[in-house]
Every structure is written in structure tokens, then in C-alpha cells.
Coordinates of C-alpha atoms in Angstrom, one line a residue:
Chain A
M23 CA 27.2 72.3 -51.6
R24 CA 24.4 71.1 -49.3
T25 CA 25.4 68.5 -46.7
P26 CA 23.6 65.2 -47.3
T27 CA 21.2 63.7 -44.7
K28 CA 20.1 60.2 -43.9
K29 CA 17.0 60.9 -46.0
D30 CA 19.2 61.8 -49.0
I31 CA 21.0 58.5 -48.7
E32 CA 17.7 56.6 -48.5
Q33 CA 16.6 58.3 -51.7
A34 CA 20.0 57.5 -53.3
F35 CA 19.3 53.9 -52.3
E36 CA 16.2 53.9 -54.5
T37 CA 18.4 54.6 -57.4
V38 CA 21.6 52.7 -56.5
S39 CA 19.7 49.4 -55.6
K40 CA 18.5 49.2 -59.2
Y41 CA 22.0 49.0 -60.6
A42 CA 24.4 47.9 -57.9
H43 CA 24.8 44.5 -56.3
R44 CA 23.5 44.0 -52.8
T45 CA 26.8 42.7 -51.6
P46 CA 27.0 39.9 -49.0
V47 CA 28.1 40.4 -45.3
L48 CA 30.6 37.7 -44.4
T49 CA 32.0 36.7 -41.0
S50 CA 34.8 34.4 -39.8
K51 CA 35.0 32.8 -36.4
S52 CA 38.8 32.5 -36.6
I53 CA 39.1 36.2 -37.4
N54 CA 36.7 37.1 -34.6
S55 CA 38.8 35.1 -32.1
M56 CA 42.0 36.6 -33.4
L57 CA 40.7 40.2 -33.2
G58 CA 38.7 39.8 -30.0
C59 CA 35.5 41.2 -31.4
S60 CA 32.7 40.1 -33.8
V61 CA 33.4 41.5 -37.2
F62 CA 30.9 41.8 -40.0
F63 CA 32.5 42.4 -43.4
K64 CA 30.4 44.3 -45.9
C65 CA 32.0 42.9 -49.1
E66 CA 32.1 45.8 -51.6
N67 CA 35.0 43.9 -53.3
F68 CA 32.1 41.9 -54.8
Q69 CA 30.4 45.1 -56.0
K70 CA 30.3 46.0 -59.8
V71 CA 33.8 47.1 -61.0
G72 CA 35.1 45.5 -57.7
A73 CA 34.6 48.5 -55.5
F74 CA 32.0 50.6 -53.5
K75 CA 32.8 53.4 -56.0
F76 CA 30.1 52.1 -58.3
R77 CA 27.4 53.2 -55.8
G78 CA 28.4 56.9 -55.9
A79 CA 29.0 56.9 -59.6
A80 CA 25.7 55.2 -60.3
N81 CA 23.8 57.7 -58.1
A82 CA 25.5 60.6 -59.7
V83 CA 24.9 59.4 -63.3
F84 CA 21.3 58.5 -62.7
S85 CA 20.6 61.8 -60.9
L86 CA 21.4 63.8 -64.0
S87 CA 18.5 65.2 -66.1
N88 CA 18.0 63.7 -69.6
G89 CA 19.3 67.0 -71.0
Q90 CA 22.4 67.1 -68.9
S91 CA 23.1 63.4 -69.2
A92 CA 23.0 63.4 -73.0
K93 CA 26.4 65.1 -73.2
G94 CA 28.0 62.6 -70.9
V95 CA 30.1 62.7 -67.8
C96 CA 33.8 63.3 -67.1
T97 CA 36.4 62.9 -64.4
H98 CA 40.1 62.6 -63.7
S99 CA 41.1 59.3 -62.0
S100 CA 43.2 56.3 -62.7
G101 CA 41.5 54.2 -60.2
N102 CA 38.2 52.7 -59.2
H103 CA 36.1 55.9 -59.6
A104 CA 37.1 56.0 -63.3
A105 CA 36.0 52.4 -63.9
A106 CA 32.8 53.0 -61.8
L107 CA 31.9 56.1 -63.8
A108 CA 32.5 54.4 -67.1
V109 CA 30.3 51.5 -66.2
A110 CA 27.5 53.7 -64.8
A111 CA 27.6 55.8 -67.9
A112 CA 27.5 52.8 -70.2
I113 CA 24.4 51.5 -68.3
R114 CA 22.6 54.8 -68.8
G115 CA 23.9 54.8 -72.4
I116 CA 25.7 58.1 -72.3
P117 CA 29.4 58.9 -73.0
S118 CA 32.1 59.1 -70.4
Y119 CA 35.4 60.9 -70.6
I120 CA 38.3 60.0 -68.3
V121 CA 41.5 62.0 -67.9
M122 CA 44.3 59.8 -66.9
P123 CA 47.9 60.6 -66.1
S124 CA 50.4 59.2 -68.6
N125 CA 52.0 57.0 -65.9
A126 CA 48.7 55.1 -65.1
P127 CA 49.1 51.3 -65.4
A128 CA 48.3 50.1 -68.8
I129 CA 46.0 47.4 -67.3
K130 CA 43.8 50.1 -65.6
R131 CA 43.7 52.1 -68.8
K132 CA 42.6 49.1 -70.8
A133 CA 39.9 48.2 -68.2
V134 CA 38.4 51.6 -68.3
E135 CA 38.5 51.6 -72.1
G136 CA 36.9 48.2 -72.1
Y137 CA 34.0 49.7 -70.2
G138 CA 33.5 52.1 -73.1
A139 CA 35.0 55.3 -71.8
K140 CA 37.0 57.7 -73.9
I141 CA 40.4 58.3 -72.4
F142 CA 42.5 61.5 -72.5
T143 CA 46.1 61.3 -71.4
C144 CA 47.9 64.1 -69.5
E145 CA 51.2 64.7 -67.6
P146 CA 51.1 63.1 -64.2
T147 CA 50.7 66.3 -62.2
Q148 CA 47.6 67.6 -60.4
D149 CA 47.8 70.8 -62.4
A150 CA 47.9 69.0 -65.7
R151 CA 45.0 66.7 -64.7
E152 CA 42.8 69.6 -63.8
K153 CA 43.6 71.6 -66.9
E154 CA 43.0 68.7 -69.2
L155 CA 39.8 67.9 -67.4
E156 CA 38.6 71.4 -67.8
R157 CA 39.4 71.4 -71.5
V158 CA 37.6 68.1 -72.0
R159 CA 34.6 69.3 -70.0
I160 CA 34.2 72.4 -72.1
E161 CA 34.8 70.7 -75.4
T162 CA 32.3 67.9 -74.7
G163 CA 29.8 69.8 -72.6
S164 CA 29.9 66.8 -70.2
T165 CA 29.2 67.0 -66.4
F166 CA 32.2 66.6 -64.1
I167 CA 31.6 63.9 -61.4
H168 CA 34.2 64.5 -58.7
P169 CA 35.2 61.2 -56.9
Y170 CA 34.1 62.5 -53.5
E171 CA 33.5 66.3 -53.5
N172 CA 30.0 65.6 -54.9
F173 CA 26.6 65.5 -53.1
E174 CA 25.2 62.5 -55.1
V175 CA 28.5 60.6 -54.8
I176 CA 28.6 60.8 -51.0
C177 CA 24.9 59.8 -50.9
G178 CA 25.6 56.8 -53.1
Q179 CA 28.6 55.7 -51.0
G180 CA 26.3 55.9 -47.9
T181 CA 24.1 53.2 -49.2
A182 CA 26.7 50.5 -48.3
S183 CA 26.1 51.3 -44.6
L184 CA 22.4 51.4 -45.1
E185 CA 22.5 47.8 -46.3
L186 CA 24.9 46.8 -43.6
L187 CA 22.8 48.2 -40.8
D188 CA 19.7 46.7 -42.3
E189 CA 21.3 43.3 -42.4
V190 CA 23.3 43.2 -39.1
K191 CA 21.3 44.2 -36.0
G192 CA 23.0 45.5 -32.9
L193 CA 26.2 46.9 -34.4
Q194 CA 28.1 48.9 -31.9
T195 CA 30.9 50.2 -34.1
V196 CA 31.4 50.8 -37.9
I197 CA 34.8 51.4 -39.5
T198 CA 35.7 52.3 -43.1
P199 CA 38.9 53.4 -44.8
V200 CA 39.4 57.1 -45.5
G201 CA 41.0 58.7 -48.5
G202 CA 39.0 61.6 -50.0
G203 CA 36.3 60.9 -47.4
G204 CA 33.4 60.0 -49.7
L205 CA 32.8 56.6 -48.2
F206 CA 33.5 57.7 -44.6
S207 CA 31.2 60.7 -44.9
G208 CA 28.3 58.7 -46.3
T209 CA 28.8 56.1 -43.7
L210 CA 28.9 58.7 -40.9
I211 CA 25.8 60.4 -42.0
Y212 CA 23.7 57.3 -42.4
T213 CA 25.0 55.6 -39.3
K214 CA 24.9 58.5 -36.9
E215 CA 21.5 59.8 -38.1
T216 CA 20.2 56.2 -37.6
N217 CA 21.7 55.6 -34.2
P218 CA 24.1 58.1 -32.7
S219 CA 25.3 55.6 -30.1
I220 CA 27.0 53.5 -32.8
E221 CA 30.7 54.6 -32.9
V222 CA 32.1 55.3 -36.4
Y223 CA 35.8 55.3 -37.1
A224 CA 38.0 55.4 -40.1
G225 CA 41.3 53.7 -40.6
E226 CA 44.0 55.6 -42.5
P227 CA 47.6 54.8 -43.4
Q228 CA 50.2 56.7 -41.2
N229 CA 52.0 57.5 -44.4
A230 CA 48.9 59.3 -45.8
D231 CA 47.4 60.7 -42.6
D232 CA 45.9 64.0 -44.0
A233 CA 42.5 63.1 -42.6
Y234 CA 43.8 62.4 -39.2
R235 CA 45.8 65.7 -39.1
S236 CA 42.9 67.6 -40.6
L237 CA 40.5 66.3 -38.0
R238 CA 42.9 67.0 -35.2
D239 CA 43.7 70.6 -36.3
G240 CA 40.3 71.5 -37.6
T241 CA 41.7 72.6 -41.0
L242 CA 42.5 70.9 -44.3
H243 CA 46.0 69.5 -44.5
P244 CA 46.5 67.9 -47.9
S245 CA 48.7 64.9 -48.4
I246 CA 51.6 65.6 -50.7
N247 CA 52.6 62.5 -52.7
P248 CA 52.0 60.1 -49.9
N249 CA 53.9 56.8 -50.0
T250 CA 51.5 54.0 -49.0
I251 CA 50.6 50.7 -50.5
A252 CA 47.0 51.6 -50.0
D253 CA 46.7 53.3 -53.4
G254 CA 43.1 54.1 -53.0
L255 CA 43.8 56.3 -49.9
R256 CA 46.4 58.7 -51.3
T257 CA 43.8 61.4 -52.0
S258 CA 43.0 64.2 -49.5
L259 CA 39.8 65.4 -47.8
C260 CA 37.8 68.3 -49.3
P261 CA 35.9 70.9 -47.3
L262 CA 32.6 69.0 -47.5
T263 CA 34.0 65.7 -46.3
L264 CA 36.1 67.4 -43.6
S265 CA 33.0 69.1 -42.2
I266 CA 31.0 65.9 -42.1
I267 CA 33.9 64.1 -40.4
Q268 CA 34.2 66.9 -37.9
K269 CA 30.5 66.7 -37.1
Y270 CA 30.2 63.0 -36.6
A271 CA 33.5 61.0 -36.5
D272 CA 34.5 59.2 -33.3
G273 CA 38.1 59.1 -34.5
I274 CA 40.6 58.3 -37.2
L275 CA 43.0 55.5 -36.5
T276 CA 46.3 55.5 -38.3
V277 CA 48.1 52.3 -39.2
S278 CA 51.6 51.3 -40.3
E279 CA 52.4 49.9 -43.8
E280 CA 53.5 46.7 -42.1
S281 CA 50.1 46.2 -40.4
I282 CA 48.2 46.9 -43.6
V283 CA 50.1 44.0 -45.3
K284 CA 49.5 41.8 -42.3
A285 CA 45.8 42.6 -42.2
M286 CA 45.5 42.0 -46.0
R287 CA 47.1 38.6 -45.7
L288 CA 44.9 37.7 -42.8
V289 CA 41.7 38.4 -44.7
W290 CA 42.9 36.6 -47.8
E291 CA 43.9 33.5 -45.8
R292 CA 41.1 33.3 -43.4
M293 CA 38.1 34.8 -45.3
K294 CA 39.3 33.5 -48.7
I295 CA 38.4 36.8 -50.3
V296 CA 40.6 39.1 -52.5
I297 CA 40.8 42.6 -51.0
E298 CA 42.9 45.5 -52.1
P299 CA 45.4 47.1 -49.6
S300 CA 43.0 50.0 -48.9
S301 CA 40.4 47.6 -47.6
A302 CA 42.9 46.1 -45.2
V303 CA 43.4 49.4 -43.5
P304 CA 40.3 49.2 -41.2
V305 CA 41.2 45.7 -40.3
A306 CA 44.7 46.8 -39.4
A307 CA 43.2 49.6 -37.3
I308 CA 41.3 47.0 -35.3
M309 CA 44.5 44.9 -34.9
Q310 CA 46.4 48.0 -33.6
N311 CA 43.6 49.3 -31.3
R312 CA 42.1 46.2 -29.7
E313 CA 40.8 48.0 -26.6
V314 CA 38.6 50.2 -28.8
F315 CA 36.8 47.3 -30.4
K316 CA 37.1 44.6 -27.6
G317 CA 34.0 42.4 -27.4
K318 CA 32.0 44.6 -29.7
R319 CA 29.9 43.9 -32.8
V320 CA 31.9 45.8 -35.5
G321 CA 30.9 46.4 -39.1
V322 CA 33.8 46.8 -41.5
I323 CA 33.2 48.1 -45.0
I324 CA 35.6 46.3 -47.3
S325 CA 36.0 48.9 -50.0
G326 CA 37.3 46.9 -53.0
G327 CA 39.2 44.0 -54.5
N328 CA 41.1 45.5 -57.4
V329 CA 44.7 44.4 -56.9
D330 CA 47.3 43.1 -59.3
V331 CA 47.6 39.4 -58.3
K332 CA 50.9 39.2 -60.1
N333 CA 52.4 41.8 -57.7
L334 CA 51.4 41.1 -54.1
P335 CA 53.1 42.5 -51.0
F336 CA 53.6 39.1 -49.4
Chain B
M2 CA 30.6 -1.1 -48.8
R3 CA 27.1 -0.1 -49.8
T4 CA 26.7 2.5 -52.6
P5 CA 25.0 5.7 -51.2
T6 CA 21.7 6.9 -52.7
K7 CA 20.1 10.3 -52.8
K8 CA 18.2 9.4 -49.7
D9 CA 21.4 8.7 -47.8
I10 CA 22.7 12.1 -48.9
E11 CA 19.5 13.8 -47.7
Q12 CA 19.9 12.0 -44.4
A13 CA 23.6 13.2 -44.2
F14 CA 22.3 16.7 -44.8
E15 CA 20.3 16.5 -41.6
T16 CA 23.6 16.0 -39.8
V17 CA 26.0 18.2 -41.9
S18 CA 23.7 21.2 -41.9
K19 CA 24.0 21.4 -38.1
Y20 CA 27.7 22.0 -38.3
A21 CA 28.7 23.2 -41.7
H22 CA 28.2 26.6 -43.3
R23 CA 25.6 26.8 -46.0
T24 CA 28.0 28.4 -48.4
P25 CA 27.0 31.1 -50.9
V26 CA 26.5 30.6 -54.6
L27 CA 28.2 33.5 -56.5
T28 CA 28.0 34.6 -60.1
S29 CA 29.9 37.0 -62.3
K30 CA 28.6 38.6 -65.5
S31 CA 32.1 39.1 -66.8
I32 CA 33.0 35.5 -66.3
N33 CA 29.7 34.4 -67.9
S34 CA 30.5 36.5 -70.9
M35 CA 34.1 35.2 -71.1
L36 CA 33.0 31.5 -70.8
G37 CA 29.9 31.7 -72.9
C38 CA 27.6 30.1 -70.3
S39 CA 26.0 31.0 -67.0
V40 CA 28.1 29.8 -64.2
F41 CA 27.0 29.4 -60.6
F42 CA 29.9 29.0 -58.2
K43 CA 29.1 27.0 -55.1
C44 CA 31.8 28.5 -52.8
E45 CA 33.1 25.7 -50.6
N46 CA 36.2 27.8 -50.2
F47 CA 34.1 29.6 -47.6
Q48 CA 33.3 26.3 -45.8
K49 CA 34.8 25.5 -42.4
V50 CA 38.5 24.8 -42.7
G51 CA 38.3 26.3 -46.2
A52 CA 37.1 23.2 -48.1
F53 CA 34.2 20.9 -48.8
K54 CA 36.0 18.2 -46.9
F55 CA 34.4 19.4 -43.7
R56 CA 31.1 18.1 -44.9
G57 CA 32.3 14.5 -45.3
A58 CA 34.3 14.6 -42.1
A59 CA 31.4 16.0 -40.1
N60 CA 29.0 13.4 -41.4
A61 CA 31.5 10.6 -40.6
V62 CA 32.3 11.9 -37.1
F63 CA 28.7 12.4 -36.1
S64 CA 27.5 9.1 -37.5
L65 CA 29.7 7.2 -35.0
S66 CA 27.9 5.7 -32.0
N67 CA 28.8 7.2 -28.6
G68 CA 30.8 4.1 -27.8
Q69 CA 32.8 4.2 -31.0
S70 CA 33.3 7.9 -31.0
A71 CA 34.8 8.0 -27.4
K72 CA 38.0 6.6 -28.7
G73 CA 38.3 9.1 -31.4
V74 CA 39.1 9.1 -35.1
C75 CA 42.2 8.7 -37.2
T76 CA 43.4 9.3 -40.7
H77 CA 46.5 9.9 -42.8
S78 CA 46.5 13.1 -44.7
S79 CA 48.5 16.3 -44.9
G80 CA 45.7 18.2 -46.6
N81 CA 42.2 19.4 -46.1
H82 CA 40.8 16.1 -44.9
A83 CA 43.1 16.1 -41.9
A84 CA 42.0 19.6 -40.9
A85 CA 38.4 18.8 -41.5
L86 CA 38.5 15.6 -39.4
A87 CA 40.3 17.4 -36.6
V88 CA 37.7 20.2 -36.5
A89 CA 34.8 17.8 -36.7
A90 CA 36.3 15.7 -33.9
A91 CA 36.9 18.8 -31.8
I92 CA 33.2 19.9 -32.2
R93 CA 32.1 16.4 -31.0
G94 CA 34.6 16.6 -28.2
I95 CA 36.5 13.5 -29.2
P96 CA 40.2 12.9 -29.9
S97 CA 41.6 12.9 -33.5
Y98 CA 44.9 11.3 -34.6
I99 CA 46.5 12.3 -37.8
V100 CA 49.4 10.6 -39.5
M101 CA 51.4 13.0 -41.6
P102 CA 54.5 12.5 -43.7
S103 CA 57.7 14.1 -42.5
N104 CA 57.8 16.4 -45.5
A105 CA 54.4 17.9 -44.9
P106 CA 54.6 21.7 -44.9
A107 CA 55.1 23.1 -41.3
I108 CA 52.2 25.5 -41.8
K109 CA 49.7 22.6 -42.5
R110 CA 51.0 20.6 -39.5
K111 CA 50.6 23.7 -37.3
A112 CA 47.1 24.3 -38.5
V113 CA 46.0 20.7 -37.8
E114 CA 47.6 20.9 -34.4
G115 CA 45.8 24.2 -33.7
Y116 CA 42.5 22.4 -34.3
G117 CA 43.4 20.0 -31.5
A118 CA 44.6 16.9 -33.3
K119 CA 47.4 14.7 -32.2
I120 CA 50.0 14.3 -35.0
F121 CA 52.1 11.3 -35.8
T122 CA 55.0 11.7 -38.2
C123 CA 56.1 9.0 -40.7
E124 CA 58.4 8.6 -43.7
P125 CA 56.9 10.2 -46.8
T126 CA 55.9 6.9 -48.5
Q127 CA 52.4 5.3 -48.9
D128 CA 53.6 2.2 -47.2
A129 CA 55.0 4.1 -44.2
R130 CA 51.8 6.1 -43.9
E131 CA 49.6 3.0 -43.9
K132 CA 51.8 1.2 -41.4
E133 CA 51.9 4.1 -39.0
L134 CA 48.2 4.6 -39.3
E135 CA 47.5 1.0 -38.5
R136 CA 49.8 1.2 -35.5
V137 CA 48.0 4.3 -34.2
R138 CA 44.6 2.9 -34.9
I139 CA 45.3 -0.2 -32.9
E140 CA 47.0 1.7 -30.1
T141 CA 44.2 4.2 -29.6
G142 CA 41.2 2.1 -30.6
S143 CA 40.1 5.0 -32.8
T144 CA 38.1 4.7 -36.0
F145 CA 39.8 5.2 -39.4
I146 CA 38.0 7.8 -41.5
H147 CA 39.3 7.4 -45.1
P148 CA 39.2 10.7 -47.1
Y149 CA 36.9 9.2 -49.7
E150 CA 36.6 5.4 -49.5
N151 CA 34.0 5.8 -46.9
F152 CA 30.2 5.7 -47.1
E153 CA 29.5 8.6 -44.7
V154 CA 32.2 10.8 -46.3
I155 CA 30.7 10.4 -49.8
C156 CA 27.3 11.2 -48.4
G157 CA 28.6 14.3 -46.7
Q158 CA 30.3 15.6 -49.8
G159 CA 27.1 15.1 -51.7
T160 CA 25.4 17.7 -49.5
A161 CA 27.1 20.5 -51.4
S162 CA 25.2 19.6 -54.6
L163 CA 22.0 19.2 -52.6
E164 CA 22.3 22.9 -51.5
L165 CA 23.4 24.0 -55.0
L166 CA 20.4 22.3 -56.7
D167 CA 18.1 23.7 -54.0
E168 CA 19.3 27.2 -54.6
V169 CA 19.8 27.4 -58.3
K170 CA 16.9 26.2 -60.4
G171 CA 17.2 24.9 -64.0
L172 CA 20.8 23.8 -63.9
Q173 CA 21.7 21.9 -67.0
T174 CA 25.2 20.9 -66.1
V175 CA 27.3 20.4 -62.9
I176 CA 31.0 20.1 -62.7
T177 CA 33.4 19.3 -59.9
P178 CA 37.1 18.5 -59.6
V179 CA 38.1 14.8 -59.2
G180 CA 40.9 13.5 -57.1
G181 CA 39.9 10.4 -55.0
G182 CA 36.4 10.9 -56.2
G183 CA 34.5 11.6 -53.0
L184 CA 33.1 14.9 -54.1
F185 CA 32.5 13.8 -57.6
S186 CA 30.7 10.6 -56.4
G187 CA 28.5 12.4 -54.0
T188 CA 27.6 15.0 -56.6
L189 CA 26.8 12.4 -59.2
I190 CA 24.5 10.4 -56.9
Y191 CA 22.6 13.4 -55.7
T192 CA 22.3 15.2 -59.0
K193 CA 21.5 12.2 -61.3
E194 CA 19.0 10.7 -58.8
T195 CA 17.3 14.1 -58.6
N196 CA 17.3 14.8 -62.3
P197 CA 19.0 12.4 -64.7
S198 CA 18.9 15.0 -67.5
I199 CA 21.5 17.2 -65.7
E200 CA 24.9 16.4 -67.2
V201 CA 27.6 15.9 -64.6
Y202 CA 31.3 16.2 -65.4
A203 CA 34.5 16.3 -63.5
G204 CA 37.6 18.3 -64.4
E205 CA 41.0 16.6 -63.8
P206 CA 44.6 17.6 -64.4
Q207 CA 46.1 16.0 -67.5
N208 CA 49.2 15.3 -65.3
A209 CA 47.1 13.3 -62.8
D210 CA 44.5 11.7 -65.1
D211 CA 44.0 8.4 -63.3
A212 CA 40.2 9.0 -63.1
Y213 CA 40.0 9.8 -66.8
R214 CA 42.0 6.6 -67.7
S215 CA 40.1 4.5 -65.2
L216 CA 36.7 5.5 -66.6
R217 CA 37.9 5.0 -70.1
D218 CA 39.3 1.5 -69.5
G219 CA 36.8 0.4 -66.9
T220 CA 39.6 -0.5 -64.4
L221 CA 41.5 1.3 -61.7
H222 CA 44.7 3.0 -62.9
P223 CA 46.4 4.6 -59.9
S224 CA 48.3 7.9 -60.4
I225 CA 52.0 7.4 -59.4
N226 CA 53.5 10.6 -58.0
P227 CA 51.6 12.8 -60.3
N228 CA 53.1 16.3 -60.9
T229 CA 50.3 18.9 -60.8
I230 CA 49.8 22.2 -59.2
A231 CA 46.4 21.0 -58.1
D232 CA 47.7 19.3 -54.9
G233 CA 44.2 18.2 -53.8
L234 CA 43.8 16.0 -56.9
R235 CA 46.9 13.9 -56.7
T236 CA 45.0 11.0 -55.1
S237 CA 43.6 8.1 -57.1
L238 CA 40.1 6.7 -57.3
C239 CA 39.1 3.7 -55.2
P240 CA 36.7 0.8 -56.3
L241 CA 33.6 2.5 -54.8
T242 CA 34.2 5.9 -56.3
L243 CA 35.1 4.3 -59.7
S244 CA 31.8 2.3 -59.7
I245 CA 29.7 5.4 -59.0
I246 CA 31.5 7.3 -61.7
Q247 CA 31.0 4.5 -64.2
K248 CA 27.3 4.4 -63.4
Y249 CA 26.6 8.1 -63.7
A250 CA 29.3 10.4 -65.1
D251 CA 28.9 12.1 -68.4
G252 CA 32.6 12.5 -68.7
I253 CA 35.9 13.6 -67.3
L254 CA 37.6 16.5 -68.9
T255 CA 41.3 16.8 -68.5
V256 CA 43.1 20.1 -68.5
S257 CA 46.7 21.4 -68.8
E258 CA 48.7 22.9 -66.0
E259 CA 48.8 26.2 -67.9
S260 CA 45.0 26.4 -68.1
I261 CA 44.6 25.6 -64.4
V262 CA 46.8 28.7 -63.5
K263 CA 44.9 30.8 -66.0
A264 CA 41.5 29.7 -64.6
M265 CA 42.7 30.3 -61.1
R266 CA 43.8 33.8 -61.9
L267 CA 40.6 34.5 -63.7
V268 CA 38.5 33.6 -60.7
W269 CA 40.7 35.6 -58.3
E270 CA 40.6 38.7 -60.5
R271 CA 37.0 38.6 -61.5
M272 CA 35.2 37.0 -58.6
K273 CA 37.5 38.4 -55.9
I274 CA 37.6 35.1 -54.1
V275 CA 40.6 33.0 -53.1
I276 CA 40.5 29.5 -54.6
E277 CA 43.1 26.8 -54.5
P278 CA 44.5 25.3 -57.7
S279 CA 42.2 22.2 -57.5
S280 CA 39.2 24.4 -57.5
A281 CA 40.3 26.1 -60.8
V282 CA 40.3 22.7 -62.6
P283 CA 36.6 22.6 -63.4
V284 CA 36.8 26.3 -64.6
A285 CA 39.8 25.3 -66.8
A286 CA 37.7 22.4 -68.2
I287 CA 34.9 24.9 -69.2
M288 CA 37.5 27.1 -70.8
Q289 CA 39.0 24.2 -72.8
N290 CA 35.6 22.6 -73.8
R291 CA 33.4 25.6 -74.6
E292 CA 31.1 23.6 -77.0
V293 CA 30.1 21.3 -74.1
F294 CA 28.9 24.2 -71.9
K295 CA 27.8 26.8 -74.5
G296 CA 24.7 28.7 -73.4
K297 CA 24.0 26.4 -70.5
R298 CA 23.3 27.0 -66.8
V299 CA 26.4 25.4 -65.2
G300 CA 27.0 24.7 -61.5
V301 CA 30.6 24.6 -60.5
I302 CA 31.6 23.3 -57.1
I303 CA 34.6 25.4 -55.8
S304 CA 36.2 22.8 -53.7
G305 CA 38.4 25.0 -51.4
G306 CA 40.5 28.0 -50.8
N307 CA 43.6 26.8 -48.9
V308 CA 46.6 28.1 -50.8
D309 CA 49.9 29.6 -49.7
V310 CA 49.4 33.3 -50.7
K311 CA 53.2 33.8 -50.4
N312 CA 53.8 31.3 -53.1
L313 CA 51.4 31.8 -56.0
P314 CA 51.8 30.5 -59.6
F315 CA 51.2 33.9 -61.2

């Protein structure tokens, strides 16, 4: 798979901007004074389906030829990528097929069904997911859209940083969460190829620190059943995202579960916005590494806002 | 006290806009399709101190002469008005004195202290509050800024609807919550004197329906210790706000406690914004009176976002 460039992300923006919201950038004086830097929050929690994932899914779906697209798209996911792909497919008017583990929350299943996807249930193992996906893909003739090991998806995710850099001048640092690395990769490419002097970091839960270890050792270390509240970051890097991170990243900052909850609550209380635990991870990273960000203009990509408000960690 | 006019609100805007945020107007397709109308949320939960109250407080504080202001301002409140007055006074560099009942939550007390106010504690009765306030006012020589029975405060609150009507063209209906009536009065004056064909409603908890009963009977009926989750709406109208409501209001729609919680959760989950129960009241009123709003362009003023995230009703 070819590595995307800034130009590819600009091209993706032509597509994505037709379907995605241009999300607002919010700031808070009280958060700035608490964190000791000027933070600009790019609010992808306000994006369609409540997460940046819609950007990548929309770019992937609308990059398909008419012939390819007619048979639809498929993926395995119980999270934001499934919802994003279902909505993007519905907008293009093509079918979507989602493989979900049998232990996926009923509420997520219902949401994805509500977006018009056809759901296939499998045993909750990686092996069962992949086998069922392959069966569905062959049976339907649909195109598999991987949540991050996909050229168009990475380009789509990069468009959030394109909008951020366009709107906020003089950023010195950008930080995103990292799970599979799609958002982090897209952000790295766009930001570093625009201005290499901007530092780009990711925040990652200590309890799911595969990206941190993979970058440190220069080889892929998958996370095995990581136990973190940041449910969007339990996935592991793939060869493509690792290679982009190796090329461009200034570092991956790992954070404790306790600091994730603390950061999440800080943003809810001070910014008055609903963010999911994964989105609190970069904020926790700033809290735990003040010297890195001190006095700087820092862009934070808030990845999403899909959280069960009946079951909060505070 | 003279009744404010649209012109007074426009003049207040000259002052308020120097200190307050111009808050965003947000929309959600899924909420529109659920409610059967096009709703434009004016997000005062993103205002300074997390509530529209900053507008009125800022206008009142900056309308004082230099001589008057030097001795500071005072009020009795344990809620958003206390915080708003403290911040506005701090910006002008004058002292603020807040009388709070001894049972006010420690967290609110701390917040107001953090803004630089001097706090006086009294027994938790209306009589004790008023006596202590009078004592403090005389002792300090400060000016009492009532939370809504105040010309400048009502003008300041009206600036939220000025910004809303400026930003969203073709609104057919506007709805706010009503407690003491400051926000509702300011909104009525600005909206009706701009375009009398725009319908203006308030939502009010059934359990604190003094405004509903006062409007119906044409006389002030105070709420006595009302029991509602919408803690910002437990106050009662005053003669000035009742007279404005009688002149202009198209109606007051009362809602159940259950529907307030349901509406609050809907906004959190779909809009990804943190709103306090009082702000959910107009949304509940739309849910419970669909025929009134059906197919219309409806402006909703989201009054604030100060809520204890550790103690949620869902």
C-alpha cells in the first residue's frame, strides 16, 4: 500500500468536505491556565456519527468506482468505524455489511442497524471476526474497508488536521490519541509535510501501549486484550501506520487510567462538551507532561463523543 | 423601574460583546428528525462561567459609574448569578460580595471564591438572606445587583437573542426556560420588537410553575420551595418580569420532571454538549408540545452547563 502524502489528504478533503461537518475549534481560558499552555480543541465529537471516523469512511466510500461501490462495503467493528461506514454507505446509497462480535453492546448494534447496515454476528474472537468477514465479503462481493490499514481512510482522517491548521495559525504542537494509528498517521503526514517544525505527539493508555512499544523497538508489538477505559484505543498498529509514525512522530506519551478519567471530567466540566474516554487521552498526556507543552500553542484532536451517559467513570 | 426596549438591549450589546463570548449556534439533524422541527441551539453553556447569567452581570457591572463601582457589587445567590457577578466584578477590578446560604454546595462556594468574591454565609431562609445582604450592602457601600429584577440585567440577558436572530434567519419560534424571568423577558423584548410574528414561549417545570400560574391569573404567584431537578428555575417572577411576559409572551409550556431528564439526556447524547437540567426544560417543552413547533424553525436558548457530573439523573 502506498504511503499517503499531504497532497493525497488535500484531495481527500475535496471529497470529505462535501459530506462531513467542518467541526468547530473550541478553547477555554480556565483549561489553558490549568494546563499552562494554549489548547485548541478540534471537536470531532461534533462530527457525523460523533467521531472523526466518518472522515475516513466517507473518503473510502466515495473513492470507490461506481462498479465497485454497487456491491457495497463491509468491515468488522463494534465501534465508531462501523457506524461511520454505515452512514457513508447510506449517503452514497450502497449497502454496508458489518461483522460484530456477539458480545457487542446492544445499543451499538441498534445504532448501526438504524443507519441501515446489515449486521452479521460472530464469536468474540479475532479469528472468528476475520473468518466471518471473509465469508460475507465473498458472498456479497462487497469491498472491505479496514478501519485504519487503508490508504483512503488514513487520508480522510488527515483532513481533521487540515481544517485545524487552516483555522488556527501558529500552532507549535499537535496531539491526537493513537489506537490503530489512522488518525495519528493522517495528522502526522498533513502536519509535518505542511510545517516540519510543528511537533506532533500521540497520547496512548499505559494499559494499551502497543504503539509506544512498537515505536520504541521499531517492530510491531500487538496489544493482547488490553484493559483500558479508552475503548477506542484497544486496537494495535499495522505496518503502514507504524512506518508513518516512525518517519514523523515526535513521541508517544502514555497515560494512566486515573489520569484519563481526570482529564475526561476536566473537559466535561470546563468545556461543557461530551467526550469519550479515548478523546481524554491526549489531554491526560498534556497533564502528565507539562514541560513538553509549557507555554505553547497546542492543537488537540478530540476524537469522538460516543459514551454511555448512564455508565460514567466518575 | 423602566421597562427595557429593543434599543436598550442593543445598547447593552455594545457593552456585553466586549466581555462575553459570542456563543455558537449548533444544530443536529437527528434531533430535528426526532422533534419534527428545525432547532437552533444558542449555546450559552459555552458562555463565561458556563451560563447566560454572565451577560446580565457584565452589563450591570459595566453600567455603574466609576464612583458607584469603586465600592463594589453585592448579591445573594448560590448559583450562576453569583459566579457571573464575581467574574464581571473581577474583570472591572472591583470587589464583589456574595451572600450564600450555609447549605450551598461546597463546590459552588469554592468556585465563587476562586473568582475573587468575598462570601458571607447565612441561614438558608429567604429572610436571613435578605437581612444579611442588607447588612453587607450597608457595611460595604456596594451596589446590589438583583439576579433578574434589574433593568441592566434584563437588557444583558436579551443580548443572547440579539445574537441568535442575527445569526439564524427566518426563525418562526424562540423558546427559553423561565425561572425569575430575566432571560425570558430580555428575549421577549428583543424578539417581539424585532419581529412580532415570531412566537416566543418559555418552558417551565410543572413542579415550579409559578410563571405559568402568574401569567394565567394576571397576578404574582410565588413558588414556595419548589421541588424540581431544574435548580436554576426554582425562583419566582417579579413585578417587572411578569409585566413583560404579560405584554409579549405567546405562552408558558410546563413539563414533567421525567421529560426534563429525557430531554437532557437526548441533548447530551445527540449534541455531545453538557447542559444543566434547566436548559433541558425548553427541549422537553418541544417534546411535549409537538403540534406547536411542527415543521418550524425554532431557536432554543440553552441557558447553561453547570452540572455536577458525579451526580447525574440518568
